[in-house]
Coordinates of N, CA, C and O in Angstrom, one line a residue:
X1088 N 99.5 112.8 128.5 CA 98.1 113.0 128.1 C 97.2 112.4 129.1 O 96.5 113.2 129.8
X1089 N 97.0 111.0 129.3 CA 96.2 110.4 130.2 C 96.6 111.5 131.7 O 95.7 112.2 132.1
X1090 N 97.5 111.6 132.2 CA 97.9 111.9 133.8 C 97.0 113.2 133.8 O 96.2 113.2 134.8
X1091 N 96.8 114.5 133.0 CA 96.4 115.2 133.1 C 94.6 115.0 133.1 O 93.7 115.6 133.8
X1092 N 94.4 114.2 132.3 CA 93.3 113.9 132.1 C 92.5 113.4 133.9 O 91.8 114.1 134.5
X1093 N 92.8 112.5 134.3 CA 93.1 111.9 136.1 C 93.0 113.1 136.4 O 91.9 113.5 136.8
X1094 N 94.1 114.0 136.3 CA 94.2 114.8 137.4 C 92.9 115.9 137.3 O 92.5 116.4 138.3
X1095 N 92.3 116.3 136.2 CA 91.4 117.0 136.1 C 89.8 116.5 136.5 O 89.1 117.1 137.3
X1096 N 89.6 115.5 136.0 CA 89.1 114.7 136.6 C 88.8 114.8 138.3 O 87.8 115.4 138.8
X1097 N 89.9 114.3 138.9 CA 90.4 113.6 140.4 C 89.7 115.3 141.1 O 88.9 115.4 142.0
X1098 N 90.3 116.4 140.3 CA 90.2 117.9 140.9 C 88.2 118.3 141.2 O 87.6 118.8 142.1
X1099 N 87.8 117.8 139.8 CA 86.0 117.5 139.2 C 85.9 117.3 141.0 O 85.9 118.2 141.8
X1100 N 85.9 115.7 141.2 CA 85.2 115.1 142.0 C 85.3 115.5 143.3 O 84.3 115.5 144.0
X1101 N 86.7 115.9 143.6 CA 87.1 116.3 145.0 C 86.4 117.6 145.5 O 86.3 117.7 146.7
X1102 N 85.8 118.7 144.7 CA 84.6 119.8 144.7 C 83.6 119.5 144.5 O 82.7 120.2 145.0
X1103 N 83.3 118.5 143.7 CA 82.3 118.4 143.9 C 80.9 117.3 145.0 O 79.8 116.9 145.0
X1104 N 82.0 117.2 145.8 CA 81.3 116.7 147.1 C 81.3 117.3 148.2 O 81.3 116.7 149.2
X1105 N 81.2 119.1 148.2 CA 81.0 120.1 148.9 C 81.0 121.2 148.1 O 81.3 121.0 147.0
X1106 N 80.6 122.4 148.7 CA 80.2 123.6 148.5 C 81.3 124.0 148.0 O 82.4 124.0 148.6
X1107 N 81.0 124.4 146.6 CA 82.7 125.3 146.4 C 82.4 126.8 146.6 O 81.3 127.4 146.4
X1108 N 83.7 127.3 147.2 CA 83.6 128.7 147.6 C 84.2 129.6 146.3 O 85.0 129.1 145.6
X1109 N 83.8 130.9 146.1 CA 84.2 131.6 144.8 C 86.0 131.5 144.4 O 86.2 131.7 143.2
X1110 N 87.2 131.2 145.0 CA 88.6 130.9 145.1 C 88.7 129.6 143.9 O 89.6 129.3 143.2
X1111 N 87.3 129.0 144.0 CA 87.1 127.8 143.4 C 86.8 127.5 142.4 O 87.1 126.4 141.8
X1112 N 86.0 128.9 141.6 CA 85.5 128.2 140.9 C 86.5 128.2 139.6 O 86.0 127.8 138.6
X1113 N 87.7 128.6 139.6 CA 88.6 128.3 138.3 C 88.6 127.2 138.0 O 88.4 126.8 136.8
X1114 N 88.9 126.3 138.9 CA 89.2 125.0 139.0 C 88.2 123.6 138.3 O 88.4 122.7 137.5
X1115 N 87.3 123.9 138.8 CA 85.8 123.2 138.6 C 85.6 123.2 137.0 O 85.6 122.4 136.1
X1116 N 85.5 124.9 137.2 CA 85.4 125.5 135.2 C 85.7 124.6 134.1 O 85.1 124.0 133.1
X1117 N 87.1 124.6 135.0 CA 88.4 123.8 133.6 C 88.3 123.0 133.4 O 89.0 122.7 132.4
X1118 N 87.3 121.6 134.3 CA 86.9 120.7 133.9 C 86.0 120.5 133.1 O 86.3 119.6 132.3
X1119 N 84.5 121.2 133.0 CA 84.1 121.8 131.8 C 84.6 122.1 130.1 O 84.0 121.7 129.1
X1120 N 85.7 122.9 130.3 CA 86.2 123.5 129.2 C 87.0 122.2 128.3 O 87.3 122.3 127.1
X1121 N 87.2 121.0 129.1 CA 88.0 120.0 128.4 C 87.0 119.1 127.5 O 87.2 118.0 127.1
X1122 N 85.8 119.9 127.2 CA 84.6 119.7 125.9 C 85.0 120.4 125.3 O 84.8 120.0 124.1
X1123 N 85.8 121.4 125.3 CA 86.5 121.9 123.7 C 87.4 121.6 123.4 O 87.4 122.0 122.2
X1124 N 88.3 121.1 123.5 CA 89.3 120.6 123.3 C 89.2 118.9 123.2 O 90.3 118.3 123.3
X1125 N 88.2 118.2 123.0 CA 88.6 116.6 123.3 C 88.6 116.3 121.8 O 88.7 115.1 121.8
X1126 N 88.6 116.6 120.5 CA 88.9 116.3 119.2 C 89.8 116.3 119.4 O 90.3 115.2 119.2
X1127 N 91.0 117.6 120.2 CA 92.5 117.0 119.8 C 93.4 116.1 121.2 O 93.1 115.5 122.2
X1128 N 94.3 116.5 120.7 CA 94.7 115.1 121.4 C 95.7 116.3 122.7 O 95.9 117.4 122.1
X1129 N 96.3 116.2 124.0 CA 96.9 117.0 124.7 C 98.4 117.3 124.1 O 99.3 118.1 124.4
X1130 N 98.5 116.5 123.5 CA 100.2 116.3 123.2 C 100.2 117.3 122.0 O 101.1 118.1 122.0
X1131 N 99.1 117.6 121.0 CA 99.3 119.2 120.1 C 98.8 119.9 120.5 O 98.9 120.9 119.7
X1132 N 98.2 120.3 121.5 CA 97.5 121.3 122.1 C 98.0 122.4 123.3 O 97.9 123.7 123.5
X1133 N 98.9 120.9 124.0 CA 99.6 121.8 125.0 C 101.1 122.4 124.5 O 101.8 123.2 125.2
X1134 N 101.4 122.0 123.2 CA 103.0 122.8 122.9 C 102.6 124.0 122.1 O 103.4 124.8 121.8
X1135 N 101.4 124.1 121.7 CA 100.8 125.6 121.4 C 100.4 126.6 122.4 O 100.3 127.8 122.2
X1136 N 100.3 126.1 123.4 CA 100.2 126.8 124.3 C 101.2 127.4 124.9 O 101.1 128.6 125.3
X1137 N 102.6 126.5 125.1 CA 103.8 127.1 125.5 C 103.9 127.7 124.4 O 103.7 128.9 124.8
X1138 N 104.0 127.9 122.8 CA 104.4 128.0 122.5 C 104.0 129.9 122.6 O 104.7 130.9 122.8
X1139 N 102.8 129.8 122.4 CA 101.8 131.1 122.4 C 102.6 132.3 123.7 O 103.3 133.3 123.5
X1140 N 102.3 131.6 124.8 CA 103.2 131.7 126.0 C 105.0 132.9 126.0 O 105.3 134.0 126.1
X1141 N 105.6 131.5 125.8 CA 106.8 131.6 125.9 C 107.7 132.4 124.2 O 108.8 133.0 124.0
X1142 N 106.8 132.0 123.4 CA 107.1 132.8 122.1 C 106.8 134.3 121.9 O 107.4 135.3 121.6
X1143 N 105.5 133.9 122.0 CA 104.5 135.4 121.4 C 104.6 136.0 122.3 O 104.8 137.2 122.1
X1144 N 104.6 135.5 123.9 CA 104.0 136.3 124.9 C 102.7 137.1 124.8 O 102.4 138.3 124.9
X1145 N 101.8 135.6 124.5 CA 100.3 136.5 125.0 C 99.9 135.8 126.0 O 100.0 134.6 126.1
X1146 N 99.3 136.9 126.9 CA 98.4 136.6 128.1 C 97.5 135.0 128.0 O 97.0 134.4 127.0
X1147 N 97.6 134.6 129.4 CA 96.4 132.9 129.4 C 95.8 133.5 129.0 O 95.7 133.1 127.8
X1148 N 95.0 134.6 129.2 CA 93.3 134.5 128.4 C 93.7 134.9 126.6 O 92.8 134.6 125.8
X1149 N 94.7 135.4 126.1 CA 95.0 135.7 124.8 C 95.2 134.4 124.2 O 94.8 134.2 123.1
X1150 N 95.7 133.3 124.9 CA 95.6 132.4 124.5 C 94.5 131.1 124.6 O 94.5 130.2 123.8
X1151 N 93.8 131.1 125.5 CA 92.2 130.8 125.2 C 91.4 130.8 124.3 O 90.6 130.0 123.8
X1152 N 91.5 132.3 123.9 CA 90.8 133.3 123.1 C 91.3 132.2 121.6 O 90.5 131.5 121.0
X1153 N 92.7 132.5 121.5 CA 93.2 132.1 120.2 C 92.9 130.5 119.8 O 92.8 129.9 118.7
X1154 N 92.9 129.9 121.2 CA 93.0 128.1 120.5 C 91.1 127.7 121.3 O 90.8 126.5 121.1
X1155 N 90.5 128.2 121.7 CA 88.8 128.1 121.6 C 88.0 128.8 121.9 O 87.0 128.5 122.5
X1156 N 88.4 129.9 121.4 CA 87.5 131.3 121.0 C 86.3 131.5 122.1 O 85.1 131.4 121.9
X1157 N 87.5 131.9 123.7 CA 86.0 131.8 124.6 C 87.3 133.0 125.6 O 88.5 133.1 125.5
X1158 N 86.5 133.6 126.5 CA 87.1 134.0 127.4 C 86.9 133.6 129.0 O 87.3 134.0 130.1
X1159 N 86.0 132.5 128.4 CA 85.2 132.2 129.7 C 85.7 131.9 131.3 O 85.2 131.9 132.4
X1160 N 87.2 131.4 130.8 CA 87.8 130.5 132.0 C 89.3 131.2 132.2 O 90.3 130.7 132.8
X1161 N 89.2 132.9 131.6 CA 89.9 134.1 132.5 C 91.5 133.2 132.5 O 92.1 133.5 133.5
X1162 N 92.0 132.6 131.8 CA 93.5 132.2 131.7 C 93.7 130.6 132.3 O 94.7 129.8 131.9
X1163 N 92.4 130.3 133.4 CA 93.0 129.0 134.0 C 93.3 127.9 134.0 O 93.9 127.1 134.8
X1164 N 92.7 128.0 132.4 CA 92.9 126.6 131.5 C 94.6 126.7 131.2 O 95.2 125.7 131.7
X1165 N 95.4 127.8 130.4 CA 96.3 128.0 130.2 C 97.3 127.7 130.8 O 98.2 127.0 130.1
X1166 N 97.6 128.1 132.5 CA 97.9 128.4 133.9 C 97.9 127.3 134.1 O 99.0 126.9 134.3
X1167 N 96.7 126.4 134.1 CA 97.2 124.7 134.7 C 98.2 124.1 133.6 O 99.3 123.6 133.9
X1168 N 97.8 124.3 132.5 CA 99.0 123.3 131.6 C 100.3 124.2 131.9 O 101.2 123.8 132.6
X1169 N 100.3 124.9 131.5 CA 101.6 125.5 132.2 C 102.3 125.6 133.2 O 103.5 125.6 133.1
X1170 N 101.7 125.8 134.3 CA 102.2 125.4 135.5 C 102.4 123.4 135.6 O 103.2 122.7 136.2
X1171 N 101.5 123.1 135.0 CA 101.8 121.4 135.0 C 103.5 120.8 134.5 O 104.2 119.9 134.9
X1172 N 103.5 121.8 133.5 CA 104.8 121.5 132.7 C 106.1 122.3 133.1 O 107.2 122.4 132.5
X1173 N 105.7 123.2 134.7 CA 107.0 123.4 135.0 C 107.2 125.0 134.2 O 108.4 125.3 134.0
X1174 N 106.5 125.7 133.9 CA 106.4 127.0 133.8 C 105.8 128.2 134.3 O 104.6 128.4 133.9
X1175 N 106.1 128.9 134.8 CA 105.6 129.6 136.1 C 105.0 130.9 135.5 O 105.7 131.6 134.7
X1176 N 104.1 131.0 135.6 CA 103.6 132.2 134.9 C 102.9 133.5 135.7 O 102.0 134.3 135.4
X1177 N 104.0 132.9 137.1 CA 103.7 134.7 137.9 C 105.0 135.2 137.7 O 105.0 136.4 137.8
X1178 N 106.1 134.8 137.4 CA 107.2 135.7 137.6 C 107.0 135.8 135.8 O 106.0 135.4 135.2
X1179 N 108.5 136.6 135.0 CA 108.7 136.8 133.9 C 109.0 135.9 132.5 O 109.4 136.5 131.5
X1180 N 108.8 134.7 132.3 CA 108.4 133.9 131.5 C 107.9 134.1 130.3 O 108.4 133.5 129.3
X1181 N 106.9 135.0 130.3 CA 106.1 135.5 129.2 C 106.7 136.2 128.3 O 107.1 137.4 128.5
X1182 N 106.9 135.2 127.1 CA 107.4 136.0 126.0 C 109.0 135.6 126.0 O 109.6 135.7 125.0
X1183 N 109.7 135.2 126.9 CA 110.7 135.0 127.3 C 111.8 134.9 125.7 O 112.7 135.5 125.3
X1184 N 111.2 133.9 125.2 CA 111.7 133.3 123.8 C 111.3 134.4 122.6 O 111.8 134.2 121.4
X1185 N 110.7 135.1 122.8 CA 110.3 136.3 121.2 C 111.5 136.4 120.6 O 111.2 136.3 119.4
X1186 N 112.6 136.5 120.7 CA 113.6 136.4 120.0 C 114.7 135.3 119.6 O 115.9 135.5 119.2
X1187 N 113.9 134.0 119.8 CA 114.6 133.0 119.2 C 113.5 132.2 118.4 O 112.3 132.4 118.5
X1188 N 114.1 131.3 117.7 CA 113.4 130.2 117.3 C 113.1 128.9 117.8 O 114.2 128.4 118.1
X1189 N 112.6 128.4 118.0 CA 112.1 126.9 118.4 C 113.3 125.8 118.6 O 113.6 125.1 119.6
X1190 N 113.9 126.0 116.9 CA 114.9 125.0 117.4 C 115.9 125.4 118.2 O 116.4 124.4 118.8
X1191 N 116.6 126.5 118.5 CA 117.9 127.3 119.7 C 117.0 126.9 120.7 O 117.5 126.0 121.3
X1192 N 115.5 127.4 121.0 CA 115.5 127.2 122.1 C 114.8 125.7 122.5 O 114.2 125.8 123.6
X1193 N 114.6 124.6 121.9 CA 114.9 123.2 122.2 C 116.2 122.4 122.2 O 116.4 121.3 122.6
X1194 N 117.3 123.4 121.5 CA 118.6 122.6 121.6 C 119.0 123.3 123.1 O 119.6 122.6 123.9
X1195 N 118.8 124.4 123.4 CA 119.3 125.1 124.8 C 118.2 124.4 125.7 O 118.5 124.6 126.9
X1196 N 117.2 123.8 125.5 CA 116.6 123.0 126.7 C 116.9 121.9 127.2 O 116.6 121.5 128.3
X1197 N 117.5 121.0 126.0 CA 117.5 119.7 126.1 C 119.0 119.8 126.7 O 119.2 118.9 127.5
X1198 N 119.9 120.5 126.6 CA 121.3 120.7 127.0 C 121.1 121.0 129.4 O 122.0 121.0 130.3
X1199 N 119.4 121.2 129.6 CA 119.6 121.7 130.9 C 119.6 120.3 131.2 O 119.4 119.4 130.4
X1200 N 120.1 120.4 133.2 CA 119.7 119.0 133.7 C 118.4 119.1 134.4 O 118.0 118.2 135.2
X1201 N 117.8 120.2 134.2 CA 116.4 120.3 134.7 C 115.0 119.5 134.0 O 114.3 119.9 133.0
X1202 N 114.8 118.2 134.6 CA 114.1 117.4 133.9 C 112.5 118.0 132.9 O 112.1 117.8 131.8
X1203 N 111.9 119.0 134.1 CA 110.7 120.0 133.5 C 111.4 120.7 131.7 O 110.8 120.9 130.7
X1204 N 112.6 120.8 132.2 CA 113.0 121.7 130.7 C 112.9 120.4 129.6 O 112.0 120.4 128.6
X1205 N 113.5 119.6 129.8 CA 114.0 118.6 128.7 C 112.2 118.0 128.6 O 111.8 117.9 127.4
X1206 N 111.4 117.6 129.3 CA 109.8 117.9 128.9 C 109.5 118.8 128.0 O 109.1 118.5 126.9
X1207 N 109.5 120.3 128.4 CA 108.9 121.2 127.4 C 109.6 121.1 126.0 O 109.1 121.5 124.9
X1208 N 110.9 120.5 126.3 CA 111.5 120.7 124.6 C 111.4 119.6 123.9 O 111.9 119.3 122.8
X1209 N 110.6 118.7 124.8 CA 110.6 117.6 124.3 C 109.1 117.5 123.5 O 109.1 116.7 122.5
X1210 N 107.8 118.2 123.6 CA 106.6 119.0 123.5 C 107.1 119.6 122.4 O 106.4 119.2 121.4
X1211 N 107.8 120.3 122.1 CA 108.1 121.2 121.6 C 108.7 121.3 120.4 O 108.7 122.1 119.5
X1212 N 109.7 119.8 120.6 CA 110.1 118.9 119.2 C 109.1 118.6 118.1 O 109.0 118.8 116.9
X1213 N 108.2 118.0 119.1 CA 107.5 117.0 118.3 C 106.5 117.7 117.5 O 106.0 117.3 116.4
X1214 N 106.3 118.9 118.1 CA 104.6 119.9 117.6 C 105.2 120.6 116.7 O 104.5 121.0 115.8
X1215 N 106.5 121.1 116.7 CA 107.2 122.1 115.6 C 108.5 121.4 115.0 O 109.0 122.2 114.2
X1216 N 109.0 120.5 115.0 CA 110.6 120.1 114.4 C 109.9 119.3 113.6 O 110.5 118.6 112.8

């Protein structure tokens, strides 16, 4: 929770002591957007988002849409926590899981030696088990 917080932050400041060019402005945005989200806390926020993701398979912006009713920030809110946590969401990912349940696919994560996996199922315990 805090590290992300820094890092969003650290991203704020580093643009804004020059001219951001249009490539940019995702970035900037999403610092903004963390006024909708500061009632909850990152630790329930972001395993809804995998879960939206990797479950449902809806689009970053379907999932914006669904957890603060905005389209404004086009997926990149989504995209950073996801990609933060080690989920790639240019290749095939999306939706990956629609046919299991939470717990198969936290017992099949925690069994990888890929430390990013045993993270997400570890997210993923706590918001759903």
């Amino acid at each position: 929770m805090f590290a992300v917080k820094i890092e969003i932050i650290k991203i704020h400041f580093e643009y804004s002591e020059r001219e951001i060019n249009k490539d940019e402005i995702g970035v900037t945005t999403m610092f903004k957007t963390y006024d909708l989200f500061n009632h909850r806390s990152i630790n329930d926020l972001v395993p809804e988002i995998i879960y939206y993701y990797l479950f449902k398979g809806l689009s970053l912006t379907a999932i914006e849409v669904k957890l603060f009713k905005t389209e404004e920030y086009k997926g990149w809110l989504s995209k950073t926590f996801l990609n933060y946590y080690g989920i790639d969401t240019e290749k095939e990912n999306k939706g990956m899981y629609a046919d299991k349940t939470v717990p198969e696919v936290v017992t099949e994560l925690y069994k990888s030696s890929d430390i990013a996996h045993i993270r997400v199922a570890k997210l993923l315990k706590e918001k759903y088990l």
